[in-house]
Coordinates of C-alpha atoms in Angstrom, one line a residue:
Chain Z
X1 CA 150.0 153.0 -116.1
X2 CA 152.6 155.1 -117.8
X3 CA 151.5 158.5 -119.1
X4 CA 152.0 158.4 -122.9
X5 CA 153.3 161.8 -123.6
X6 CA 154.0 162.4 -127.3
X7 CA 156.4 165.4 -127.5
X8 CA 155.5 167.8 -130.3
X9 CA 159.2 168.1 -131.3
X10 CA 161.4 165.8 -133.3
X11 CA 162.5 163.0 -131.0
X12 CA 163.7 159.5 -131.4
X13 CA 160.1 158.5 -131.8
X14 CA 160.5 155.0 -133.2
X15 CA 162.9 153.7 -130.6
X16 CA 161.2 155.6 -127.8
X17 CA 157.9 154.0 -128.7
X18 CA 159.6 150.6 -128.7
X19 CA 161.2 151.2 -125.3
X20 CA 157.8 152.2 -123.8
X21 CA 156.4 148.9 -125.1
X22 CA 159.2 146.7 -124.0
X23 CA 159.8 148.3 -120.7
X24 CA 156.3 147.4 -119.7
X25 CA 157.0 143.8 -120.5
X26 CA 160.6 143.6 -119.4
X27 CA 160.5 145.0 -115.9
X28 CA 161.5 141.7 -114.1
X29 CA 164.3 141.0 -116.6
X30 CA 166.1 144.4 -116.5
X31 CA 167.5 143.7 -113.0
X32 CA 169.3 140.5 -114.2
X33 CA 170.8 142.2 -117.2
X34 CA 171.8 145.2 -115.1
X35 CA 174.0 143.2 -112.8
X36 CA 176.1 142.1 -115.8
X37 CA 176.9 145.4 -117.2
X38 CA 176.3 147.8 -114.4
X39 CA 174.7 150.5 -116.5
X40 CA 171.0 150.9 -116.2
X41 CA 168.9 151.2 -119.4
X42 CA 168.4 154.8 -120.3
X43 CA 165.4 156.1 -118.5
X44 CA 163.1 157.6 -121.1
X45 CA 161.2 159.9 -118.8
X46 CA 164.0 162.5 -118.3
X47 CA 164.5 162.3 -122.1
X48 CA 160.9 163.4 -122.7
X49 CA 161.1 166.2 -120.2
X50 CA 164.3 167.5 -121.7
X51 CA 162.8 168.4 -125.1
X52 CA 162.7 172.1 -125.6
X53 CA 162.0 174.0 -128.9
X54 CA 163.5 172.2 -131.7
X55 CA 165.4 173.6 -134.7
X56 CA 167.6 171.9 -137.2
X57 CA 170.9 173.7 -137.4
X58 CA 173.1 173.4 -140.5
X59 CA 174.1 169.8 -140.7
X60 CA 173.0 168.7 -137.2
X61 CA 170.2 168.1 -134.7
X62 CA 169.6 170.0 -131.6
X63 CA 171.6 169.0 -128.5
X64 CA 168.8 167.0 -126.8
X65 CA 168.4 164.6 -129.8
X66 CA 172.1 164.2 -130.1
X67 CA 172.4 163.1 -126.6
X68 CA 169.6 160.6 -126.9
X69 CA 171.2 159.2 -130.1
X70 CA 174.3 158.5 -128.1
X71 CA 172.3 156.9 -125.3
X72 CA 170.6 154.7 -127.9
X73 CA 173.9 153.7 -129.3
X74 CA 175.1 152.9 -125.8
X75 CA 172.1 150.7 -125.2
X76 CA 172.6 148.8 -128.5
X77 CA 176.3 148.2 -127.6
X78 CA 175.5 147.0 -124.1
X79 CA 172.9 144.6 -125.5
X80 CA 175.4 143.5 -128.1
X81 CA 177.9 142.4 -125.5
X82 CA 175.7 139.4 -124.8
X83 CA 176.4 138.0 -128.3
X84 CA 180.1 138.5 -128.3
X85 CA 181.1 135.0 -127.1
X86 CA 179.2 133.6 -130.1
X87 CA 179.9 136.1 -132.9
X88 CA 183.0 137.9 -131.7
X89 CA 183.6 141.6 -131.6
X90 CA 181.9 142.2 -135.0
X91 CA 179.0 144.0 -136.6
X92 CA 177.0 140.8 -136.4
X93 CA 177.1 140.9 -132.6
X94 CA 175.9 144.6 -132.8
X95 CA 173.1 143.5 -135.2
X96 CA 171.9 140.8 -132.8
X97 CA 172.0 143.3 -129.9
X98 CA 169.9 145.8 -131.9
X99 CA 167.4 143.0 -132.6
X100 CA 167.0 142.3 -128.9
X101 CA 166.0 146.0 -128.4
X102 CA 163.4 145.6 -131.1
X103 CA 165.3 147.5 -133.7
X104 CA 166.0 146.4 -137.2
X105 CA 169.4 144.7 -137.8
X106 CA 170.2 147.5 -140.1
X107 CA 170.8 149.7 -137.0
X108 CA 174.3 148.1 -136.8
X109 CA 175.1 150.3 -139.8
X110 CA 175.4 153.2 -137.4
X111 CA 178.7 151.7 -136.2
X112 CA 181.9 150.7 -138.0
X113 CA 181.8 147.3 -139.6
X114 CA 184.9 146.1 -137.6
X115 CA 183.3 146.3 -134.2
X116 CA 185.7 149.0 -132.9
X117 CA 183.0 150.9 -131.0
X118 CA 181.8 147.7 -129.3
X119 CA 185.3 147.0 -127.9
X120 CA 185.9 150.6 -126.8
X121 CA 182.4 150.7 -125.2
X122 CA 183.2 147.5 -123.2
X123 CA 186.6 148.7 -122.1
X124 CA 185.1 152.0 -120.9
X125 CA 182.3 150.2 -119.1
X126 CA 184.9 148.0 -117.3
X127 CA 186.9 151.0 -116.3
X128 CA 183.8 152.7 -114.8
X129 CA 183.0 149.5 -112.9
X130 CA 186.5 149.4 -111.5
X131 CA 186.3 153.0 -110.4
X132 CA 183.1 152.4 -108.6
X133 CA 184.6 149.3 -106.9
X134 CA 187.7 151.2 -105.7
X135 CA 185.5 154.1 -104.5
X136 CA 183.4 151.7 -102.5
X137 CA 186.5 150.2 -100.9
X138 CA 187.9 153.6 -100.1
X139 CA 184.6 154.5 -98.4
X140 CA 184.8 151.4 -96.2
X141 CA 188.3 152.3 -95.2
X142 CA 187.3 155.8 -94.4
X143 CA 184.4 154.6 -92.3
X144 CA 186.8 152.4 -90.4
X145 CA 185.0 149.2 -91.5
X146 CA 188.1 147.9 -93.3
X147 CA 191.8 148.1 -93.0
X148 CA 193.9 150.1 -95.4
X149 CA 195.8 147.7 -97.6
X150 CA 199.5 147.9 -98.1
X151 CA 200.4 149.4 -101.5
X152 CA 201.5 146.2 -103.2
X153 CA 198.4 144.3 -102.1
X154 CA 196.1 147.2 -103.2
X155 CA 197.7 147.3 -106.7
X156 CA 197.5 143.5 -107.0
X157 CA 193.8 143.4 -106.0
X158 CA 192.9 146.3 -108.3
X159 CA 194.5 144.8 -111.4
X160 CA 193.1 141.4 -110.6
X161 CA 189.6 142.8 -110.2
X162 CA 189.9 144.6 -113.5
X163 CA 191.2 141.6 -115.4
X164 CA 188.5 139.3 -114.0
X165 CA 186.0 141.4 -115.9
X166 CA 187.5 139.9 -119.1
X167 CA 186.8 136.3 -118.1
X168 CA 183.4 136.0 -119.8
X169 CA 184.9 137.2 -123.1
X170 CA 188.3 135.6 -122.7
X171 CA 188.0 133.5 -125.9
X172 CA 187.4 136.5 -128.1
X173 CA 189.7 138.9 -126.2
X174 CA 192.7 138.5 -128.5
X175 CA 190.4 139.7 -131.3
X176 CA 189.5 142.7 -129.1
X177 CA 193.1 143.5 -128.5
X178 CA 193.9 143.5 -132.2
X179 CA 191.0 145.8 -132.8
X180 CA 192.3 148.2 -130.0
X181 CA 195.6 148.3 -131.8
X182 CA 194.2 149.4 -135.1
X183 CA 195.8 152.8 -135.9
X184 CA 192.4 154.4 -135.9
X185 CA 191.6 153.3 -132.4
X186 CA 195.0 153.8 -130.8
X187 CA 194.3 157.3 -129.4
X188 CA 191.0 156.2 -127.8
X189 CA 192.4 152.9 -126.4
X190 CA 195.5 154.6 -125.1
X191 CA 193.5 157.3 -123.3
X192 CA 191.2 154.6 -121.8
X193 CA 194.3 152.7 -120.5
X194 CA 195.9 155.7 -119.0
X195 CA 192.8 156.9 -117.3
X196 CA 192.3 153.5 -115.7
X197 CA 195.9 153.5 -114.4
X198 CA 195.4 157.0 -113.1
X199 CA 192.3 155.9 -111.2
X200 CA 194.1 153.0 -109.6
X201 CA 197.0 155.1 -108.4
X202 CA 194.6 157.8 -107.2
X203 CA 192.7 155.4 -105.0
X204 CA 196.1 153.9 -103.9
X205 CA 196.7 157.2 -102.3
X206 CA 199.4 158.5 -104.7
X207 CA 199.8 162.2 -104.4
X208 CA 203.1 162.7 -106.0
X209 CA 203.8 165.7 -108.1
X210 CA 207.3 165.0 -109.2
X211 CA 208.8 162.7 -111.9
X212 CA 207.8 159.6 -109.9
X213 CA 204.2 160.3 -111.1
X214 CA 205.2 159.2 -114.6
X215 CA 207.4 156.3 -113.6
X216 CA 204.6 154.9 -111.4
X217 CA 202.1 155.0 -114.3
X218 CA 204.6 153.5 -116.7
X219 CA 205.3 150.7 -114.3
X220 CA 201.7 149.9 -113.6
X221 CA 200.8 150.0 -117.3
X222 CA 203.6 147.5 -117.9
X223 CA 202.3 145.2 -115.2
X224 CA 198.7 145.4 -116.4
X225 CA 199.6 144.8 -120.1
X226 CA 201.9 141.9 -119.4
X227 CA 199.5 140.2 -117.1
X228 CA 196.7 140.7 -119.7
X229 CA 198.8 138.9 -122.3
X230 CA 199.7 136.1 -119.8
X231 CA 196.0 135.7 -119.1
X232 CA 195.3 135.2 -122.8
X233 CA 197.1 131.9 -122.9
X234 CA 196.6 130.7 -119.4
X235 CA 194.7 127.5 -119.1
X236 CA 195.2 126.8 -115.4
X237 CA 192.0 126.4 -113.3
X238 CA 190.7 129.8 -112.1
X239 CA 193.6 131.5 -113.8
X240 CA 195.8 130.9 -110.8
X241 CA 199.0 131.1 -113.0
X242 CA 198.0 134.6 -114.0
X243 CA 197.4 135.8 -110.5
X244 CA 200.7 134.3 -109.4
X245 CA 202.5 136.1 -112.3
X246 CA 200.7 139.3 -111.3
X247 CA 201.9 139.0 -107.7
X248 CA 205.5 138.4 -108.8
X249 CA 205.4 141.5 -111.1
X250 CA 204.0 143.7 -108.3
X251 CA 206.6 142.4 -105.9
X252 CA 209.3 143.1 -108.5
X253 CA 208.1 146.7 -108.9
X254 CA 208.1 147.2 -105.2
X255 CA 211.6 145.8 -104.8
X256 CA 212.8 147.9 -107.7
X257 CA 211.7 151.1 -106.0
X258 CA 213.4 150.0 -102.8
X259 CA 216.5 149.2 -104.7
X260 CA 216.4 152.6 -106.4
X261 CA 216.2 154.4 -103.1
X262 CA 218.9 152.1 -101.7
X263 CA 221.1 152.9 -104.6
X264 CA 220.5 156.5 -104.1
X265 CA 221.5 156.5 -100.4
X266 CA 224.5 154.2 -101.1
X267 CA 225.6 156.7 -103.7
X268 CA 225.3 159.5 -101.3
X269 CA 227.3 157.5 -98.7
X270 CA 230.0 156.8 -101.2
X271 CA 230.2 160.5 -102.2
X272 CA 230.4 161.5 -98.6
X273 CA 233.1 159.0 -98.0
X274 CA 235.1 160.2 -100.9
X275 CA 234.7 163.8 -99.7
X276 CA 235.9 162.8 -96.3
X277 CA 238.9 161.0 -97.7
X278 CA 239.7 164.0 -99.8
X279 CA 239.5 166.3 -96.8
X280 CA 241.7 163.9 -94.7
X281 CA 244.3 163.7 -97.5
X282 CA 244.4 167.5 -97.9
X283 CA 244.7 167.9 -94.1
X284 CA 247.5 165.4 -94.0
X285 CA 249.3 167.2 -96.8
X286 CA 249.0 170.5 -95.0
X287 CA 250.2 169.0 -91.7
X288 CA 253.2 167.4 -93.5
X289 CA 253.8 170.7 -95.2
X290 CA 253.6 172.6 -92.0
X291 CA 255.9 170.2 -90.2
Chain A
X1 CA 172.6 174.5 -181.5
X2 CA 169.8 172.8 -179.7
X3 CA 172.2 172.1 -176.8
X4 CA 173.1 175.8 -176.5
X5 CA 169.5 176.8 -176.4
X6 CA 168.7 174.4 -173.6
X7 CA 171.6 175.7 -171.6
X8 CA 170.6 179.3 -172.2
X9 CA 167.1 178.6 -171.0
X10 CA 168.6 177.1 -167.9
X11 CA 170.7 180.2 -167.2
X12 CA 167.6 182.4 -167.6
X13 CA 165.3 180.3 -165.6
X14 CA 167.2 180.5 -162.3
X15 CA 164.8 182.6 -160.2
X16 CA 162.9 181.4 -157.1
X17 CA 160.4 179.3 -159.0
X18 CA 163.1 177.1 -160.5
X19 CA 164.9 176.9 -157.1
X20 CA 161.7 175.6 -155.4
X21 CA 161.1 173.3 -158.3
X22 CA 164.6 172.0 -157.8
X23 CA 163.7 170.8 -154.3
X24 CA 161.0 168.6 -155.7
X25 CA 158.2 170.5 -154.0
X26 CA 155.1 171.2 -156.0
X27 CA 155.5 175.0 -156.3
X28 CA 152.3 175.5 -158.2
X29 CA 152.1 173.7 -161.5
X30 CA 155.6 174.5 -162.7
X31 CA 158.2 171.8 -162.4
X32 CA 161.4 171.0 -164.2
X33 CA 161.9 168.2 -166.7
X34 CA 165.6 168.5 -167.4
X35 CA 165.9 172.1 -168.3
X36 CA 162.3 172.5 -169.5
X37 CA 159.5 173.7 -167.4
X38 CA 156.5 171.4 -167.2
X39 CA 153.6 170.7 -164.9
X40 CA 153.6 167.9 -162.3
X41 CA 151.5 165.6 -164.4
X42 CA 153.4 166.2 -167.6
X43 CA 156.6 165.5 -165.7
X44 CA 155.5 162.1 -164.6
X45 CA 154.3 161.3 -168.1
X46 CA 157.5 162.3 -169.7
X47 CA 159.7 160.4 -167.3
X48 CA 157.6 157.3 -167.7
X49 CA 158.1 157.6 -171.5
X50 CA 161.8 158.1 -171.1
X51 CA 162.3 154.9 -169.2
X52 CA 159.9 153.0 -171.4
X53 CA 162.1 153.9 -174.3
X54 CA 165.4 153.1 -172.6
X55 CA 164.4 150.0 -170.7
X56 CA 165.9 147.5 -173.1
X57 CA 169.2 149.3 -173.5
X58 CA 169.4 150.6 -170.0
X59 CA 172.3 148.4 -168.8
X60 CA 174.3 148.8 -172.0
X61 CA 174.0 152.6 -171.8
X62 CA 174.9 152.6 -168.1
X63 CA 178.1 150.8 -169.0
X64 CA 179.0 153.0 -171.9
X65 CA 178.2 156.3 -170.2
X66 CA 180.1 155.6 -167.0
X67 CA 182.7 153.4 -168.6
X68 CA 181.6 150.6 -166.3
X69 CA 182.2 152.6 -163.1
X70 CA 178.6 152.4 -162.1
X71 CA 179.2 148.8 -161.1
X72 CA 181.9 149.9 -158.6
X73 CA 179.5 152.5 -157.2
X74 CA 176.8 149.9 -156.7
X75 CA 179.3 147.6 -155.0
X76 CA 180.4 150.4 -152.7
X77 CA 176.8 150.9 -151.8
X78 CA 176.4 147.2 -150.9
X79 CA 179.5 147.3 -148.8
X80 CA 178.3 150.3 -147.0
X81 CA 175.0 148.5 -146.3
X82 CA 176.9 145.4 -145.1
X83 CA 173.6 143.4 -144.8
X84 CA 173.5 140.3 -142.6
X85 CA 171.4 137.3 -143.4
X86 CA 167.8 137.9 -142.4
X87 CA 167.6 141.4 -143.8
X88 CA 164.6 142.6 -145.7
X89 CA 165.5 145.0 -148.4
X90 CA 163.2 147.3 -150.4
X91 CA 164.9 148.5 -153.6
X92 CA 162.8 151.3 -155.0
X93 CA 163.2 152.4 -158.6
X94 CA 165.2 149.3 -158.8
X95 CA 164.1 148.5 -162.4
X96 CA 166.6 146.2 -163.8
X97 CA 167.6 144.7 -160.5
X98 CA 171.3 145.6 -160.2
X99 CA 171.1 146.4 -156.5
X100 CA 168.9 143.4 -155.8
X101 CA 171.3 140.9 -157.4
X102 CA 174.2 142.3 -155.6
X103 CA 172.3 142.1 -152.3
X104 CA 171.6 138.4 -152.9
X105 CA 175.2 137.7 -153.7
X106 CA 176.5 139.5 -150.7
X107 CA 174.0 137.9 -148.3
X108 CA 174.7 134.5 -149.8
X109 CA 178.5 134.8 -149.2
X110 CA 178.0 136.1 -145.6
X111 CA 175.7 133.2 -144.9
X112 CA 178.3 130.7 -146.3
X113 CA 180.9 132.1 -143.9
X114 CA 178.4 131.9 -141.0
X115 CA 177.7 128.2 -141.8
X116 CA 181.3 127.4 -142.0
X117 CA 182.0 129.0 -138.7
X118 CA 179.1 127.1 -137.1
X119 CA 180.4 123.8 -138.5
X120 CA 183.8 124.4 -137.0
X121 CA 182.2 124.8 -133.6
X122 CA 180.2 121.7 -133.9
X123 CA 183.2 119.5 -133.4
X124 CA 181.6 117.7 -130.4
X125 CA 178.1 117.0 -131.7
X126 CA 176.9 113.5 -132.5
X127 CA 176.5 112.6 -136.2
X128 CA 172.8 112.7 -135.9
X129 CA 172.8 116.3 -134.7
X130 CA 175.2 117.5 -137.3
X131 CA 173.1 115.8 -140.0
X132 CA 170.0 117.6 -138.8
X133 CA 171.6 121.0 -138.6
X134 CA 173.1 120.6 -142.0
X135 CA 169.6 119.7 -143.4
X136 CA 168.1 122.7 -141.8
X137 CA 170.8 125.1 -143.2
X138 CA 171.0 123.6 -146.7
X139 CA 167.6 124.9 -147.7
X140 CA 168.3 128.3 -146.2
X141 CA 171.2 129.6 -148.2
X142 CA 170.1 133.1 -147.9
X143 CA 169.3 133.0 -144.2
X144 CA 165.7 134.3 -144.8
X145 CA 166.9 137.5 -146.4
X146 CA 164.6 138.9 -149.0
X147 CA 164.6 141.8 -151.5
X148 CA 161.6 143.4 -153.0
X149 CA 162.2 145.4 -156.2
X150 CA 159.7 148.1 -156.7
X151 CA 159.5 150.2 -159.8
X152 CA 156.8 152.5 -161.3
X153 CA 157.7 151.5 -164.9
X154 CA 156.4 148.1 -166.2
X155 CA 159.0 148.0 -168.9
X156 CA 161.9 148.3 -166.5
X157 CA 160.4 145.6 -164.3
X158 CA 160.0 143.3 -167.3
X159 CA 163.7 143.7 -168.3
X160 CA 164.6 143.1 -164.7
X161 CA 162.6 139.8 -164.5
X162 CA 164.2 138.6 -167.7
X163 CA 167.6 139.4 -166.4
X164 CA 166.9 137.5 -163.2
X165 CA 165.8 134.5 -165.1
X166 CA 168.8 134.7 -167.3
X167 CA 171.3 135.0 -164.4
X168 CA 169.6 132.3 -162.3
X169 CA 168.2 134.4 -159.5
X170 CA 165.0 133.1 -158.1
X171 CA 165.1 132.8 -154.3
X172 CA 164.3 135.7 -152.1
X173 CA 163.4 138.0 -154.9
X174 CA 160.1 139.7 -155.7
X175 CA 159.0 142.3 -158.2
X176 CA 156.3 144.9 -157.4
X177 CA 154.8 147.7 -159.5
X178 CA 154.6 150.8 -157.3
X179 CA 155.1 154.5 -157.1
X180 CA 157.8 155.7 -154.7
X181 CA 155.6 158.6 -153.6
X182 CA 152.9 156.1 -152.5
X183 CA 154.3 152.7 -151.8
X184 CA 152.0 149.7 -151.7
X185 CA 153.4 148.4 -148.4
X186 CA 152.5 148.4 -144.8
X187 CA 154.3 150.5 -142.1
X188 CA 157.4 149.2 -140.4
X189 CA 158.1 146.4 -142.7
X190 CA 161.6 146.7 -144.1
X191 CA 165.1 146.8 -142.7
X192 CA 166.8 148.7 -145.5
X193 CA 165.4 151.0 -148.2
X194 CA 167.6 151.8 -151.1
X195 CA 167.0 154.0 -154.1
X196 CA 169.9 153.9 -156.6
X197 CA 169.8 156.5 -159.4
X198 CA 166.1 156.8 -159.0
X199 CA 165.2 159.6 -156.6
X200 CA 166.2 162.1 -159.3
X201 CA 163.2 161.0 -161.3
X202 CA 160.7 161.2 -158.5
X203 CA 158.5 164.2 -158.9
X204 CA 157.9 164.9 -155.2
X205 CA 161.0 163.9 -153.4
X206 CA 159.7 164.9 -150.0
X207 CA 156.8 162.4 -150.4
X208 CA 159.2 159.7 -151.4
X209 CA 161.3 160.3 -148.3
X210 CA 158.2 160.3 -146.1
X211 CA 157.1 157.0 -147.6
X212 CA 160.6 155.6 -147.0
X213 CA 160.3 156.6 -143.4
X214 CA 156.9 155.0 -143.1
X215 CA 157.8 151.6 -144.5
X216 CA 161.1 151.2 -142.6
X217 CA 161.2 149.4 -139.3
X218 CA 162.5 151.3 -136.3
X219 CA 166.3 151.2 -136.6
X220 CA 165.9 150.7 -140.3
X221 CA 168.3 152.4 -142.8
X222 CA 167.7 154.6 -145.7
X223 CA 170.3 154.6 -148.5
X224 CA 170.3 156.8 -151.5
X225 CA 172.8 156.5 -154.3
X226 CA 172.5 159.4 -156.8
X227 CA 174.4 161.7 -159.0
X228 CA 175.4 164.8 -157.2
X229 CA 177.3 168.0 -157.5
X230 CA 181.0 168.3 -158.1
X231 CA 182.6 171.1 -156.2
X232 CA 186.1 171.0 -157.8
X233 CA 185.9 173.6 -160.6
X234 CA 188.3 172.0 -163.0
X235 CA 186.7 168.6 -162.7
X236 CA 183.3 170.2 -162.9
X237 CA 184.2 171.7 -166.3
X238 CA 185.4 168.4 -167.6
X239 CA 182.4 166.6 -166.3
X240 CA 180.0 169.2 -167.9
X241 CA 181.8 168.8 -171.2
X242 CA 181.6 165.0 -171.1
X243 CA 177.9 165.1 -170.0
X244 CA 176.6 167.5 -172.6
X245 CA 178.8 166.7 -175.5
X246 CA 179.4 162.9 -175.3
X247 CA 176.4 161.3 -173.5
X248 CA 173.6 162.4 -175.8
X249 CA 175.7 161.3 -178.8
X250 CA 176.2 157.9 -177.2
X251 CA 172.5 157.8 -176.6
X252 CA 171.8 158.3 -180.3
X253 CA 174.4 155.9 -181.4
X254 CA 173.7 153.0 -179.0
X255 CA 170.0 153.4 -178.1
X256 CA 168.8 155.5 -180.9
X257 CA 167.3 158.0 -178.5
X258 CA 169.3 161.1 -177.7
X259 CA 166.4 163.0 -176.2
X260 CA 166.2 160.7 -173.2
X261 CA 169.9 161.0 -172.5
X262 CA 169.7 164.7 -172.8
X263 CA 167.0 164.6 -170.2
X264 CA 169.2 162.4 -168.0
X265 CA 172.1 164.8 -168.1
X266 CA 169.9 167.8 -167.5
X267 CA 168.1 166.2 -164.6
X268 CA 171.5 165.6 -162.9
X269 CA 172.1 169.3 -163.0
X270 CA 168.7 170.1 -161.6
X271 CA 169.0 167.7 -158.7
X272 CA 169.7 169.3 -155.2
X273 CA 173.3 169.2 -154.1
X274 CA 174.5 167.0 -151.2
X275 CA 173.8 169.3 -148.3
X276 CA 170.3 170.1 -149.5
X277 CA 169.4 166.5 -150.0
X278 CA 170.8 165.8 -146.5
X279 CA 168.5 168.5 -145.1
X280 CA 165.5 167.1 -146.9
X281 CA 166.2 163.6 -145.5
X282 CA 166.5 165.0 -142.0
X283 CA 163.1 166.8 -142.6
X284 CA 161.5 163.5 -143.3
X285 CA 162.5 162.3 -139.8
X286 CA 165.7 160.4 -140.3
X287 CA 168.6 160.6 -137.9
X288 CA 172.4 160.3 -138.2
X289 CA 172.0 161.5 -141.8
X290 CA 175.3 161.6 -143.6
X291 CA 176.7 161.4 -147.1
X292 CA 179.8 160.0 -148.8
X293 CA 181.1 161.5 -152.0
X294 CA 182.3 159.1 -154.6
X295 CA 184.6 160.3 -157.4
X296 CA 184.8 163.9 -156.0
X297 CA 181.0 164.3 -155.9
X298 CA 180.0 162.9 -159.2
X299 CA 178.0 160.4 -157.2
X300 CA 177.0 160.6 -153.5
X301 CA 175.6 158.0 -151.1
X302 CA 173.3 159.5 -148.5
X303 CA 172.4 157.4 -145.4
X304 CA 169.9 157.9 -142.6
X305 CA 168.4 155.9 -139.8
X306 CA 164.8 155.7 -138.6
X307 CA 165.4 156.0 -134.8

């Protein structure tokens, strides 16, 4: 039996009451929805304990309420993802998501009518999942239970894992890409992309501090974006064409870096040869002059 | 001369009493009716009479006073609401039904698009299944959306019903006589609550906001479209000039009743500004309260959620 504690301060009373009611009914169901999205439904117990004295500042709520508003928005967006294959990345999907949480469909008015927040939320959730996956793999390597992969295999597996998260929504993903490219969303989508690439390189063991840090990120972003686009119009079974394309691009990148260092050492050799020739010629001149 | 006397009285009656009265709280028996000072009961009476008098010419006067721009304001309100089929709307002080009709139009077109999309996906169904789904949807052109128009004034409701009949709106529409300070509805019933150009005439705004909170479902939205304060000084001067010199004259010429339109203009000046109304809405328990100025603050849309 849950202790029904009604905090005396202003809290998200309506939705909190709903959650108390539905949590009691939905215990067996939450585990199945969790495995899809990886983020557990916001636990309302710590929310209640967090309430201190409340005051309404100029034009805002106190920090605890603001946090729980965001959590509620997260929950709505997570619930809305289920309806994306049917309704697309739109306010309608968000409205359906709100309905499953027991809220009115008007709650979708909290978000933009073009579904931007839904797409950004999904991308950020995928990035978090990827981070956790890479961290787990790293732990296994550290414990000695798995072998450390060579760099090209690591990159290929990481990008493939991340792109596989798109498969349930692949039909509506072009719409999501167009939403991410809206001028209003470009700062957020760009920062999500760069932080994901950073994560992958970090777990790949990259500790460079010179210019190669930038080139590595640029190269991997290029690989990721082009593979994503190929995946959009890939109709082969299990997306095998996409994974083959990815493997080729990663191999190209590795070869390019080898070529680069080869070119550099060849260049050095050529310069040394020229220097040697110059010295020989000048010596020969002096000898001839002396003789 | 009469106009000047009213404005002088306004300038003299600024002290605390008038400020509290401005917030719509019952600060003793003294309240404002335009620039006059009246008791709460008198105020309700007077406002009822004002709208009884203007009911028949209400729409015409709206068009002439705002040069038709009020239609754009109401359209913007509907776009902001962006209702999906299945929404239950309560339009308070909705008198002649402008918001209600727009809601029905909007929901109908959204529903059309939904049905078209569904049909496109049903490429691989048998003819029997397509026929059945078509039957089901044909009698549901509004997708179960409904709007309840509530107004305290019988005359305004009468005009609204006549308009609905004339324009051919019958489905999903109901008309209820009720007071915004004490709504005749159960708790947690509606998805959206709107009050367009009505909250200014409510005597106890805080009670109306509390009632709004009560009848909304969790997650429901409160939307208020109302005249508000212009901060730009040049524009404010022009606006005052237009309001006090032109509008009462239009009222006399078109509706034969300049006193009511004098009240209207004065009540706009007495209404709390954007930030104050936002604070009052937050006090009633709404979250994510925000406002959007239209036309530099001549009109503002306040929005809040019951979370």
